[in-house]
Amino acid sequence: MKIEGKVATIIFKNPTNSWTVILLKRGKGYITAVGETQDLEVGDELELDGEETTHKIYGEQFKFTTYKKVLPKTESALIEYIADNVKGVGKKTASLIIGLFGEDAVDVIRYTPSKLNEIKGLNEAKIYELNRFFNEEWEKWNIIEYLSGFNISVVTANKIYQTLGTDTITIVKQNPYSLMSFVKKLDFKTVDEIGKNLGINLDSEERVDTGIIYAINKITEFGHTCVEKENLVKYASNILEVGTKDIENGITRLVLNDKLYIQKMNDKDFVFRRSFYLAEDNIAKNIVIRTKENVKTKNYDKLIEKVSKKNNIVLSDEQKEAISTSLNNNITIITGGPGTGKTTIIKCIIDILEDIKKEYVLCAPTGRATKRIKETTGKEAKTLHRLLEITKVDDNDIDMFYELPVTPIDTDVVIVDEASMIDCMLMNNLFKALNSSTKVIMVGDVNQLPSVGPGSVLKDIINSNATNVVYLKQIYRQSAMSDIIVNAHRVNEGIYPEFKTKDTDLFYIKTDSIESTLAEISSLVSYRIESFAKLDILKDLQVLTPMKKTQLGTIELNTLLQNVLNPKSSSKKEKEFNNRIFREGDKVMQIVNNYDKKFSINGEHFDGIYNGDIGYIKEVDNLNQRLIVLFDEEKEVIYEFDELDQLEHAFAVTIHKSQGSEFDYVILPLYTGYQKLFTRNLLYTAMTRAKKMLVIVGSTNIINFMVDNVESKNRMTGLTSKILEKI
């Protein structure tokens, strides 16, 4: 069903998915229309294709699947349309054009603009602007209408047009599958629909090759950098509905064209995306270069003794070994669990480097991690992104991230904390920026969750046995008194945790349902923990959970905790966005890297807010359509309302998002959920986030299941093999 009308009001537009509610004027009446739109303004004349529906709350609506702009039907409306849209042409001039050419005015503007010279007040610049606007506008909507014929949404069609412009239809007709290369995040199924409609054969090379790339991209979304060729063939064959021989031939073509790479590991062929293969290869080269270069061994015993006295600490033999090894070798890995003295070692290494006049850089993958290492060492630390001056790039755009130019780092030593969080693309960029003579010291806990991004860099380097690795096993006296730390080590060794009833910092509350689990969490944050310890409940306590969805996921928990910890109040302004309420006082997290987001500290200007940064909503400014978030108690960051998709509530966060952070008090609900997520290293990582108190709420069976489940530790990568090949 098609209807036409004029946009009277844009009632609502969701900036995250372009879902729009408009009031459409039809003759003397009005109708509410809903659907996805792009570049829509009040006054636009539209033709909508859809169906009439009845919403249980909002009543009668017209739900449209496609739309296009059309010319106004009356002379007065056309005059208004020209005056509103064409720069430098007002209503008076527009009236003269329509008065002279009538219903032929648009054709004159588009095809014979020289005739407009007859109109007084129209110079060449204005005639050019009239011609440009009408031609571009018509061409754009003709292209969008063409794409809409393949069941492509207007929003997606507009993205394609913005990328390809006037060549869109030609490119689509020649090879619709090439759209996957031009338009980022375009779904294969969308492109395949076009291909099928154009009559392209299922086994065509263009379709098969594009489908293979799509298949390997889907597989590597789970952190793998490669996939066994046999598995890729099966998966791609199912997606494309063609024979395995077609897939094998396609893989061969893609390898010959440098789109894919094959590496033999354990007598099996593994297929890599180009960027992953080259990134791992460069990491391997840099590691081997550093391991092969001769280093004159020096005795640092006296300096080690000096810094231990300076810091009033007694260093163990393994700590002394870690310091000495780091200073005497071009690449060293220091790994150990909580309470094994990793931070103490970093501080001592820094003191010695300063003593011997060596330049160093201290860095970590996240803003939270750099803040923590700065607090514990007293030294400035930078995120890897800031250190490398990585800006204006989508971290999910793997190919762009690989090709990214980085700023060279001229220093003697680079110390990387929380190294388990570094993926292969970021590690590759770090090595690209370093001289081959720069010492690299990587410090981290290899038993924590792997990086969110692709690869398993720290684990793979350790498994190669090519570098100097110092394993920290001793738990120091203060830490040994913590049941959190003792039991975290038990979990890591595959032993069930032990829970005491008193004189402990690790508590377990058994529940028998989701409802009772939620009730316990609510009472804990409401008063029980505050009655036990003095704390700022919002800043010092963090609820961690394995997942986003389900009743015990972050989405539901944040709704519950917001109502408990920061309830609605007449004194607190708020903004509804994407079915969420952002309220003054809310705890929020930045969920994407935004390198351009500006803020100031003590009059000095900076830019860059990063994925995982936690702050608090200081002000909701409905008048100016923005809110202000305070990060780290000093960084005031302004978010326009259409940028709120960068924020999530952080009363509860996933364990993955908590990596690199520590919290004084942690509540960990473990009752039910997607069992594949419930792994030993997830539990271990969660436990190691708590400094003063950890409260586990839930089921003993789930806790024990997690201890036994080591499935998640296996990622398909090629770094270990590449290092061994180059030694």
XYZ file of C-alpha atoms in Angstrom:
727
model
C 0.000 0.000 0.000
C 1.338 3.443 -0.979
C 0.397 6.807 0.496
C 1.660 10.351 -0.016
C 1.881 13.275 2.324
C 3.936 16.104 3.749
C 6.084 15.805 6.898
C 4.372 18.065 9.415
C 6.394 17.059 12.495
C 9.233 14.671 13.297
C 7.960 13.318 16.599
C 10.901 11.051 17.424
C 14.100 9.754 15.831
C 16.367 7.121 17.373
C 19.935 8.003 16.367
C 21.163 4.424 16.930
C 18.930 2.726 14.382
C 17.252 5.673 12.539
C 13.768 4.546 13.648
C 11.546 7.570 13.136
C 8.016 8.592 14.084
C 6.569 11.352 11.891
C 3.266 13.169 11.648
C 2.271 13.125 7.981
C -0.207 15.654 6.568
C -2.537 14.135 3.968
C -4.950 16.635 2.501
C -6.824 18.106 5.462
C -5.987 15.224 7.799
C -2.956 13.721 9.542
C -1.574 10.242 10.103
C 1.288 8.957 12.258
C 3.880 7.079 10.208
C 6.727 4.934 11.607
C 9.822 3.419 9.991
C 13.540 3.920 9.306
C 14.473 7.218 7.648
C 17.494 9.182 6.538
C 17.946 12.919 5.784
C 14.307 13.722 6.557
C 13.108 17.255 7.294
C 9.837 18.955 8.137
C 8.153 19.987 4.881
C 9.419 17.044 2.802
C 6.843 15.534 0.462
C 6.971 11.737 0.731
C 5.629 8.620 -0.905
C 5.507 5.796 1.647
C 5.137 2.079 0.970
C 3.812 -0.027 3.838
C 0.651 -0.971 5.689
C -1.816 0.488 8.151
C -1.481 -0.899 11.668
C -2.979 -0.309 15.096
C -0.631 0.167 18.046
C -2.076 -0.913 21.404
C -0.973 2.372 23.005
C -0.589 4.907 20.193
C -3.519 3.850 18.041
C -3.634 3.924 14.213
C -0.292 4.179 12.421
C 1.157 3.676 8.963
C 4.186 1.395 9.203
C 6.354 1.927 6.130
C 9.189 -0.245 4.819
C 10.394 2.131 2.085
C 9.871 5.767 1.191
C 11.006 8.323 -1.327
C 10.878 12.072 -1.591
C 8.607 13.474 -4.259
C 8.025 16.933 -5.672
C 5.412 19.087 -4.008
C 2.139 18.979 -5.940
C 1.135 22.641 -5.789
C 2.946 25.712 -7.070
C 2.957 27.340 -3.619
C 4.475 24.216 -2.055
C 7.123 24.002 -4.788
C 8.050 27.653 -4.251
C 8.458 26.966 -0.545
C 10.474 23.810 -1.293
C 12.950 25.675 -3.527
C 13.332 28.557 -1.090
C 13.943 26.202 1.842
C 16.476 23.949 0.110
C 18.460 25.963 -2.437
C 21.116 28.270 -1.013
C 20.755 31.906 -2.100
C 17.306 31.485 -3.649
C 14.435 33.026 -1.674
C 10.668 32.883 -2.102
C 10.589 35.930 -4.415
C 13.010 34.378 -6.921
C 11.380 30.963 -6.615
C 7.996 32.567 -7.387
C 9.455 34.149 -10.542
C 10.768 30.742 -11.710
C 7.443 28.985 -11.131
C 5.504 31.923 -12.599
C 7.509 31.807 -15.833
C 7.844 28.055 -16.357
C 4.920 26.630 -14.397
C 4.820 22.829 -14.222
C 7.935 22.634 -16.451
C 10.062 24.521 -13.939
C 11.864 21.477 -12.521
C 12.697 20.107 -15.986
C 14.070 23.531 -16.980
C 16.213 23.655 -13.832
C 17.557 20.148 -14.434
C 17.989 19.949 -18.222
C 18.046 23.494 -19.678
C 19.269 25.736 -16.850
C 20.422 28.377 -19.357
C 16.754 29.427 -19.735
C 16.897 30.673 -16.122
C 19.000 33.610 -17.344
C 15.687 35.180 -18.386
C 14.828 35.742 -14.716
C 16.015 38.948 -13.100
C 18.101 38.407 -9.970
C 19.428 34.973 -10.933
C 23.174 35.001 -11.461
C 25.313 32.097 -12.653
C 26.138 30.964 -9.099
C 22.454 30.685 -8.136
C 21.567 28.907 -11.384
C 24.389 26.451 -10.768
C 23.161 25.828 -7.220
C 19.584 25.233 -8.453
C 20.791 22.775 -11.087
C 23.151 20.988 -8.683
C 20.559 20.580 -5.943
C 17.782 19.187 -8.136
C 20.070 16.849 -10.070
C 21.834 15.496 -6.984
C 18.618 15.173 -5.001
C 16.825 13.358 -7.833
C 19.782 11.138 -8.561
C 20.171 10.241 -4.922
C 16.551 9.262 -4.467
C 16.444 7.398 -7.765
C 19.387 5.331 -6.520
C 17.788 4.796 -3.104
C 14.534 3.776 -4.791
C 16.463 1.335 -7.003
C 18.140 -0.264 -3.992
C 14.880 -0.331 -2.049
C 13.567 -2.619 -4.773
C 15.898 -5.294 -3.365
C 14.365 -5.014 0.123
C 17.217 -2.790 1.292
C 16.199 -0.235 3.917
C 16.422 3.442 3.099
C 19.069 3.863 5.790
C 21.300 1.152 4.323
C 20.650 2.389 0.788
C 21.708 5.873 1.814
C 24.944 4.492 3.329
C 25.686 2.799 0.025
C 24.933 6.008 -1.887
C 27.113 8.083 0.459
C 30.009 5.751 -0.301
C 29.581 5.153 -4.025
C 27.631 8.237 -5.163
C 26.502 8.339 -8.780
C 28.331 5.086 -9.595
C 26.104 3.068 -7.253
C 23.747 1.492 -9.797
C 26.576 0.711 -12.247
C 28.625 -1.011 -9.531
C 25.624 -2.947 -8.242
C 24.755 -4.228 -11.719
C 28.371 -5.173 -12.489
C 29.003 -6.987 -9.210
C 26.679 -6.464 -6.237
C 29.032 -8.503 -4.032
C 31.646 -5.774 -4.341
C 29.441 -3.705 -2.012
C 30.915 -5.723 0.873
C 34.311 -4.156 0.133
C 33.000 -0.615 -0.207
C 30.443 -0.346 2.585
C 31.573 -1.377 6.063
C 29.300 -3.538 8.249
C 27.048 -4.413 5.287
C 25.474 -7.807 5.858
C 26.174 -10.550 3.327
C 22.536 -11.623 3.278
C 21.545 -8.127 2.112
C 24.062 -8.184 -0.719
C 23.176 -11.773 -1.615
C 19.524 -10.782 -1.987
C 20.557 -8.264 -4.652
C 22.712 -10.855 -6.385
C 19.906 -13.398 -6.502
C 17.463 -10.809 -7.831
C 19.931 -9.901 -10.575
C 20.149 -13.553 -11.569
C 23.734 -14.183 -10.472
C 24.474 -17.916 -10.215
C 24.986 -19.431 -6.761
C 28.413 -20.752 -7.785
C 29.661 -17.529 -9.400
C 33.203 -16.631 -8.353
C 32.165 -13.202 -7.080
C 29.481 -14.685 -4.818
C 31.584 -17.580 -3.565
C 34.649 -15.445 -2.803
C 32.594 -12.823 -0.967
C 30.780 -15.529 0.994
C 34.064 -17.108 2.084
C 35.340 -13.757 3.384
C 32.042 -13.283 5.204
C 32.302 -16.774 6.732
C 35.852 -16.343 8.044
C 34.945 -12.899 9.421
C 32.051 -14.431 11.362
C 34.305 -17.127 12.801
C 37.049 -14.723 13.839
C 34.550 -12.494 15.649
C 35.062 -14.868 18.588
C 38.719 -13.916 19.005
C 40.280 -16.448 16.641
C 42.825 -15.197 14.128
C 42.444 -18.250 11.935
C 40.260 -21.276 11.248
C 41.071 -24.797 10.180
C 40.547 -24.950 6.432
C 38.309 -28.017 6.643
C 35.958 -26.239 9.070
C 35.882 -23.087 6.943
C 34.961 -25.129 3.865
C 32.044 -26.773 5.690
C 30.776 -23.517 7.217
C 30.998 -21.501 3.988
C 29.419 -24.338 1.994
C 26.375 -24.286 4.279
C 26.032 -20.506 4.048
C 26.393 -20.374 0.271
C 24.545 -23.607 -0.535
C 27.253 -24.743 -2.947
C 29.592 -27.735 -3.042
C 32.819 -27.972 -1.062
C 34.841 -27.994 -4.305
C 33.512 -24.495 -5.124
C 34.619 -23.306 -1.684
C 38.073 -24.855 -1.993
C 38.547 -23.213 -5.397
C 37.405 -19.895 -3.902
C 39.911 -20.157 -1.040
C 42.663 -20.827 -3.599
C 41.672 -17.716 -5.593
C 41.594 -15.564 -2.465
C 45.029 -16.814 -1.396
C 46.471 -16.044 -4.845
C 44.983 -12.530 -4.598
C 46.463 -11.951 -1.090
C 43.005 -11.756 0.482
C 43.582 -14.869 2.600
C 46.691 -16.643 3.862
C 47.248 -20.307 4.670
C 49.604 -21.552 7.366
C 50.302 -25.199 8.164
C 50.161 -26.030 11.865
C 50.265 -29.565 13.286
C 49.991 -30.979 9.761
C 46.728 -29.115 9.142
C 46.008 -26.088 6.953
C 44.687 -23.003 8.751
C 43.194 -20.036 6.911
C 43.838 -16.446 8.035
C 42.414 -13.077 7.199
C 45.159 -11.035 5.598
C 45.441 -8.489 8.407
C 45.537 -11.108 11.170
C 48.224 -13.134 9.402
C 50.450 -10.131 8.722
C 49.948 -8.706 12.220
C 50.964 -11.982 13.884
C 53.871 -12.317 11.449
C 55.197 -8.868 12.353
C 54.838 -9.585 16.079
C 56.768 -12.831 15.609
C 59.562 -11.041 13.679
C 59.952 -8.417 16.396
C 60.038 -11.008 19.160
C 62.641 -13.142 17.412
C 64.803 -10.093 16.584
C 64.847 -9.190 20.273
C 65.585 -12.718 21.434
C 68.473 -13.170 18.993
C 70.201 -9.864 19.652
C 73.148 -10.257 22.009
C 72.873 -8.360 25.258
C 75.742 -7.803 27.653
C 74.678 -9.241 30.972
C 75.126 -6.876 33.876
C 74.905 -7.520 37.569
C 72.105 -5.414 38.977
C 72.252 -6.843 42.509
C 73.496 -3.616 44.087
C 70.888 -1.493 42.331
C 68.160 -3.978 43.255
C 69.283 -3.805 46.883
C 69.307 -0.018 46.676
C 65.719 0.292 45.402
C 64.450 -2.290 47.896
C 65.850 -0.168 50.745
C 64.444 2.982 49.138
C 60.958 1.466 49.006
C 61.351 -0.273 52.376
C 60.528 -3.700 50.967
C 62.117 -7.137 51.084
C 62.224 -8.620 47.608
C 61.937 -12.368 47.095
C 64.334 -14.297 44.873
C 61.738 -14.566 42.098
C 61.098 -10.810 42.231
C 64.830 -10.117 41.993
C 65.003 -12.543 39.063
C 62.159 -10.710 37.314
C 63.896 -7.339 37.713
C 67.312 -8.607 36.622
C 65.922 -10.547 33.649
C 63.950 -7.522 32.457
C 66.976 -5.257 32.571
C 69.309 -7.736 30.872
C 67.118 -8.808 27.955
C 65.413 -7.115 25.048
C 62.083 -8.797 25.701
C 60.773 -10.220 28.972
C 57.423 -11.461 30.178
C 56.508 -11.322 33.857
C 53.346 -13.227 34.682
C 51.606 -14.080 37.909
C 48.316 -14.001 39.711
C 47.036 -11.499 42.308
C 49.253 -10.811 45.300
C 52.450 -12.038 43.625
C 54.097 -8.617 43.531
C 53.852 -7.588 39.866
C 53.334 -3.909 40.699
C 56.235 -3.934 43.157
C 58.481 -5.288 40.407
C 57.371 -2.583 37.974
C 58.084 0.118 40.537
C 61.568 -1.251 41.234
C 62.374 -1.526 37.518
C 61.326 2.105 37.040
C 63.489 3.259 39.970
C 66.534 1.471 38.525
C 65.930 2.850 35.022
C 65.792 6.356 36.461
C 68.955 5.679 38.446
C 70.904 4.555 35.350
C 69.461 7.382 33.248
C 67.457 5.227 30.846
C 64.318 6.574 29.225
C 61.157 4.517 29.618
C 57.466 4.545 28.808
C 54.819 3.019 31.063
C 51.598 1.985 29.340
C 48.533 -0.273 29.501
C 45.659 -1.178 27.171
C 42.883 0.753 28.964
C 42.368 4.051 30.720
C 41.333 2.297 33.929
C 44.497 0.191 33.879
C 46.727 3.251 33.370
C 45.015 5.046 36.233
C 45.581 2.076 38.528
C 49.270 1.684 37.628
C 49.771 5.435 38.078
C 48.214 5.242 41.550
C 50.407 2.322 42.600
C 53.716 3.491 41.095
C 53.320 7.256 41.241
C 54.492 7.460 37.621
C 52.691 8.721 34.535
C 51.181 5.996 32.360
C 49.496 6.190 28.974
C 47.018 4.017 27.162
C 48.510 2.279 24.153
C 46.136 4.214 21.895
C 47.342 7.542 23.286
C 50.963 6.447 23.246
C 50.713 5.456 19.582
C 48.568 8.521 18.819
C 45.916 6.336 17.253
C 42.981 8.528 16.295
C 39.931 8.507 14.084
C 39.752 4.801 13.404
C 37.085 2.216 14.057
C 38.723 -0.492 16.194
C 36.396 -3.012 14.554
C 37.697 -2.151 11.104
C 40.480 -4.722 11.168
C 42.017 -3.898 7.803
C 42.150 -0.182 8.523
C 43.599 -0.840 11.963
C 46.360 -2.963 10.429
C 47.289 -0.296 7.851
C 47.205 2.489 10.422
C 50.271 4.736 10.583
C 51.558 5.108 14.137
C 53.815 7.634 15.811
C 57.357 6.301 16.387
C 58.312 5.847 20.043
C 61.882 6.868 20.786
C 62.710 5.362 24.179
C 64.990 2.784 25.771
C 62.352 0.672 27.505
C 58.608 0.104 27.157
C 56.799 -1.424 30.124
C 53.354 -2.791 29.251
C 51.061 -3.602 32.169
C 47.932 -5.774 31.871
C 49.499 -7.372 28.820
C 46.935 -10.202 28.739
C 44.411 -7.660 27.432
C 46.392 -6.756 24.315
C 45.110 -8.197 21.038
C 47.260 -8.972 18.022
C 46.326 -5.799 16.109
C 47.278 -3.480 18.961
C 50.481 -5.399 19.715
C 51.416 -5.210 16.037
C 50.995 -1.429 16.088
C 53.154 -1.182 19.199
C 55.992 -3.102 17.549
C 55.616 -0.986 14.394
C 56.316 2.099 16.511
C 59.409 0.730 18.316
C 63.052 0.526 17.350
C 64.416 -3.005 17.280
C 66.756 -2.011 20.130
C 63.932 -0.926 22.476
C 63.507 -3.266 25.439
C 59.970 -4.570 25.905
C 58.760 -5.691 29.326
C 55.304 -7.254 29.340
C 53.586 -7.718 32.702
C 50.285 -9.519 33.116
C 48.308 -12.501 34.308
C 48.143 -15.065 31.529
C 45.328 -16.917 33.301
C 42.889 -14.036 33.043
C 40.389 -13.691 30.226
C 41.964 -13.256 26.807
C 41.768 -9.928 24.999
C 38.413 -8.769 23.713
C 39.998 -8.320 20.284
C 41.536 -11.052 18.125
C 44.384 -13.255 19.218
C 45.914 -14.560 22.393
C 49.173 -12.652 22.317
C 50.572 -13.050 25.834
C 49.683 -16.734 26.044
C 51.058 -17.459 22.552
C 54.394 -15.752 23.246
C 54.766 -17.691 26.494
C 53.876 -20.985 24.784
C 56.597 -20.420 22.171
C 59.290 -20.681 24.872
C 61.242 -18.183 22.793
C 61.384 -15.389 25.328
C 62.458 -14.950 28.898
C 59.422 -15.631 31.062
C 59.407 -15.142 34.818
C 56.577 -16.921 36.616
C 55.551 -15.344 39.906
C 54.085 -17.964 42.225
C 54.733 -16.710 45.743
C 51.815 -14.964 47.428
C 53.114 -12.297 49.788
C 52.193 -12.059 53.422
C 49.565 -9.357 53.210
C 47.964 -10.955 50.188
C 48.191 -14.428 51.721
C 45.879 -13.215 54.483
C 43.197 -12.443 51.882
C 40.708 -15.231 51.220
C 39.915 -13.544 47.918
C 43.464 -13.986 46.658
C 43.993 -17.439 48.169
C 40.784 -18.731 46.602
C 41.455 -17.042 43.268
C 44.661 -19.092 43.085
C 42.710 -22.212 44.085
C 40.240 -21.593 41.257
C 43.085 -21.075 38.793
C 44.492 -24.459 39.798
C 41.118 -26.147 39.300
C 40.266 -26.388 43.018
C 36.850 -25.358 44.333
C 36.897 -22.237 46.533
C 36.451 -22.492 50.288
C 34.084 -20.093 52.017
C 34.437 -19.073 55.669
C 31.684 -17.627 57.793
C 33.803 -15.091 59.696
C 37.164 -13.278 59.606
C 37.145 -13.213 55.846
C 36.937 -10.883 52.857
C 35.214 -13.518 50.685
C 31.537 -14.175 51.342
C 29.115 -16.603 49.744
C 25.336 -16.195 49.895
C 23.435 -19.245 48.664
C 20.213 -18.609 46.738
C 17.649 -20.965 45.247
C 16.102 -18.827 42.485
C 16.720 -15.844 40.244
C 14.239 -13.848 42.323
C 16.033 -14.574 45.594
C 19.388 -13.749 43.932
C 18.064 -10.357 42.843
C 16.586 -9.752 46.301
C 19.956 -10.474 47.949
C 21.755 -8.094 45.578
C 19.190 -5.395 46.265
C 19.549 -5.693 50.040
C 23.349 -5.802 49.826
C 23.592 -2.537 47.913
C 20.770 -0.914 49.906
C 22.209 -1.230 53.375
C 23.965 -4.484 54.264
C 27.433 -3.728 52.861
C 27.295 -0.117 54.102
C 26.506 -1.412 57.602
C 29.568 -3.652 57.410
C 32.092 -1.196 55.983
C 32.430 2.537 55.388
C 32.271 3.160 51.656
C 30.797 5.268 48.890
C 28.405 2.672 47.522
C 28.422 4.107 43.982
C 32.171 4.629 43.642
C 33.629 1.845 45.760
C 31.260 -1.029 44.948
C 30.845 -2.757 41.612
C 28.412 -5.464 40.567
C 29.984 -7.818 38.016
C 28.137 -10.388 35.938
C 29.113 -12.826 33.185
C 26.567 -11.597 30.643
C 24.516 -8.704 29.263
C 21.189 -10.465 28.771
C 18.946 -12.584 31.048
C 17.571 -11.426 34.407
C 21.047 -11.505 35.929
C 22.684 -9.712 33.007
C 23.809 -6.096 32.978
C 20.694 -4.763 31.235
C 18.237 -6.000 33.880
C 20.613 -5.486 36.799
C 21.272 -1.871 35.826
C 17.537 -1.164 35.820
C 17.205 -2.719 39.273
C 20.270 -0.986 40.709
C 19.363 2.391 39.243
C 16.006 2.209 41.041
C 17.736 1.251 44.282
C 20.824 3.473 44.209
C 19.654 6.480 42.185
C 15.852 6.509 42.126
C 13.712 8.999 40.250
C 13.529 12.353 42.015
C 12.106 15.795 41.307
C 15.566 17.197 42.059
C 17.267 15.084 39.395
C 16.828 15.807 35.696
C 16.830 12.884 33.289
C 16.763 11.967 29.603
C 15.119 8.965 28.004
C 17.173 7.445 25.202
C 16.733 4.139 23.403
C 14.467 2.741 26.129
C 16.894 3.788 28.877
C 16.710 6.590 31.404
C 19.879 8.609 31.919
C 19.525 10.416 35.250
C 21.726 12.874 37.100
C 23.856 10.840 39.504
C 23.845 7.691 37.349
C 26.991 5.604 37.061
C 27.858 5.156 33.370
C 30.538 3.594 31.185
C 31.966 4.671 27.828
C 31.560 1.614 25.564
C 33.539 2.666 22.474
C 36.845 4.425 21.926
C 36.196 8.066 21.027
C 39.525 9.635 20.216
C 38.034 13.021 19.340
C 35.927 13.549 22.461
C 37.321 16.640 24.167
C 37.652 17.490 27.830
C 39.734 19.795 30.017
C 41.560 19.414 33.334
C 42.655 22.526 35.193
C 42.417 24.565 32.009
C 44.524 22.143 29.964
C 42.703 20.609 27.003
C 42.800 16.933 26.078
C 40.908 14.571 23.848
C 40.031 10.897 23.982
C 37.571 8.908 26.091
C 38.042 5.183 25.943
C 36.088 1.972 26.059
C 35.683 0.954 29.722
C 36.040 4.433 31.282
C 33.533 4.808 34.152
C 32.014 8.122 35.219
C 28.939 9.760 36.732
C 26.297 11.937 35.143
C 26.840 15.382 36.617
C 24.169 17.247 34.676
C 21.345 16.598 32.216
C 20.793 19.743 30.160
C 17.495 19.264 28.335
C 17.509 22.850 27.062
C 20.785 22.421 25.148
C 20.160 18.730 24.412
C 23.251 17.393 26.146
C 24.536 15.874 29.358
C 27.822 16.154 31.246
C 29.682 13.112 32.584
C 32.447 13.372 35.172
C 35.238 10.825 34.694
C 38.047 10.264 37.223
C 36.633 13.070 39.393
C 38.237 15.686 37.145
C 37.346 15.122 33.473
C 34.081 16.776 32.469
C 32.912 15.390 29.137
C 29.942 16.749 27.206
C 27.699 14.333 25.283
C 25.102 15.602 22.865
C 21.869 13.619 23.171
C 22.504 11.921 19.824
C 25.819 10.586 21.245
C 24.242 8.703 24.134
C 24.651 5.397 22.311
C 28.299 5.666 23.445
C 27.228 5.249 27.075
C 25.803 2.402 29.114
C 24.796 2.288 32.746
C 27.562 0.873 34.908
C 25.932 0.010 38.227
C 26.573 -3.490 36.861
C 29.139 -4.326 34.173
C 30.260 -7.535 32.510
C 33.368 -9.273 33.793
C 34.930 -8.778 30.354
C 34.435 -5.011 30.650
C 36.031 -5.022 34.124
C 39.422 -6.237 32.878
C 42.221 -3.907 33.855
C 40.159 -2.468 36.717
C 40.036 -3.097 40.441
C 37.223 -2.271 42.842
C 37.230 -2.169 46.630
C 33.973 -4.116 46.897
C 32.506 -6.523 44.338
C 29.188 -8.380 44.187
C 29.187 -11.335 41.799
C 25.836 -13.020 40.972
C 26.335 -16.596 39.739
C 23.076 -18.463 39.561
C 22.141 -19.239 35.963
C 22.900 -18.229 32.380
C 24.525 -19.312 29.148
C 26.810 -22.091 30.367
C 29.487 -21.642 27.679
C 30.197 -18.265 29.261
C 30.661 -19.790 32.706
C 34.339 -20.682 32.558
C 37.212 -20.992 35.006
C 39.124 -17.988 33.721
C 35.932 -15.882 33.823
C 35.471 -16.723 37.521
C 39.166 -16.191 38.186
C 39.134 -12.800 36.447
C 36.030 -11.703 38.383
C 37.530 -12.710 41.728
C 40.763 -10.831 41.044
C 38.860 -7.553 40.479
C 38.003 -7.268 44.214
C 40.454 -5.646 46.617
C 38.675 -5.470 49.998
C 35.567 -7.632 49.752
C 33.963 -10.078 47.325
C 30.411 -11.329 47.784
C 29.330 -14.215 45.533
C 25.557 -14.632 45.365
C 24.066 -17.725 43.796
C 24.568 -21.438 43.371
C 27.442 -23.681 44.504
C 26.762 -25.893 41.501
C 27.400 -22.965 39.110
C 30.603 -21.990 40.939
C 31.916 -25.550 40.777
C 30.864 -25.850 37.139
C 32.927 -22.762 36.305
C 35.991 -24.158 38.059
C 35.711 -27.344 35.997
C 35.027 -25.599 32.670
C 38.275 -24.697 30.871
C 36.739 -24.591 27.372
C 37.193 -20.871 26.729
C 40.977 -20.985 26.949
C 41.330 -22.256 23.407
C 41.587 -19.699 20.605
C 42.733 -20.576 17.116
C 45.836 -18.461 16.516
C 49.084 -18.755 14.610
C 51.477 -16.599 16.615
C 53.205 -19.408 18.513
C 53.821 -21.313 15.288
C 55.127 -18.198 13.509
C 57.606 -17.464 16.309
C 58.930 -21.033 16.247
C 59.315 -20.905 12.460
C 61.515 -17.795 12.678
C 63.802 -18.867 15.504
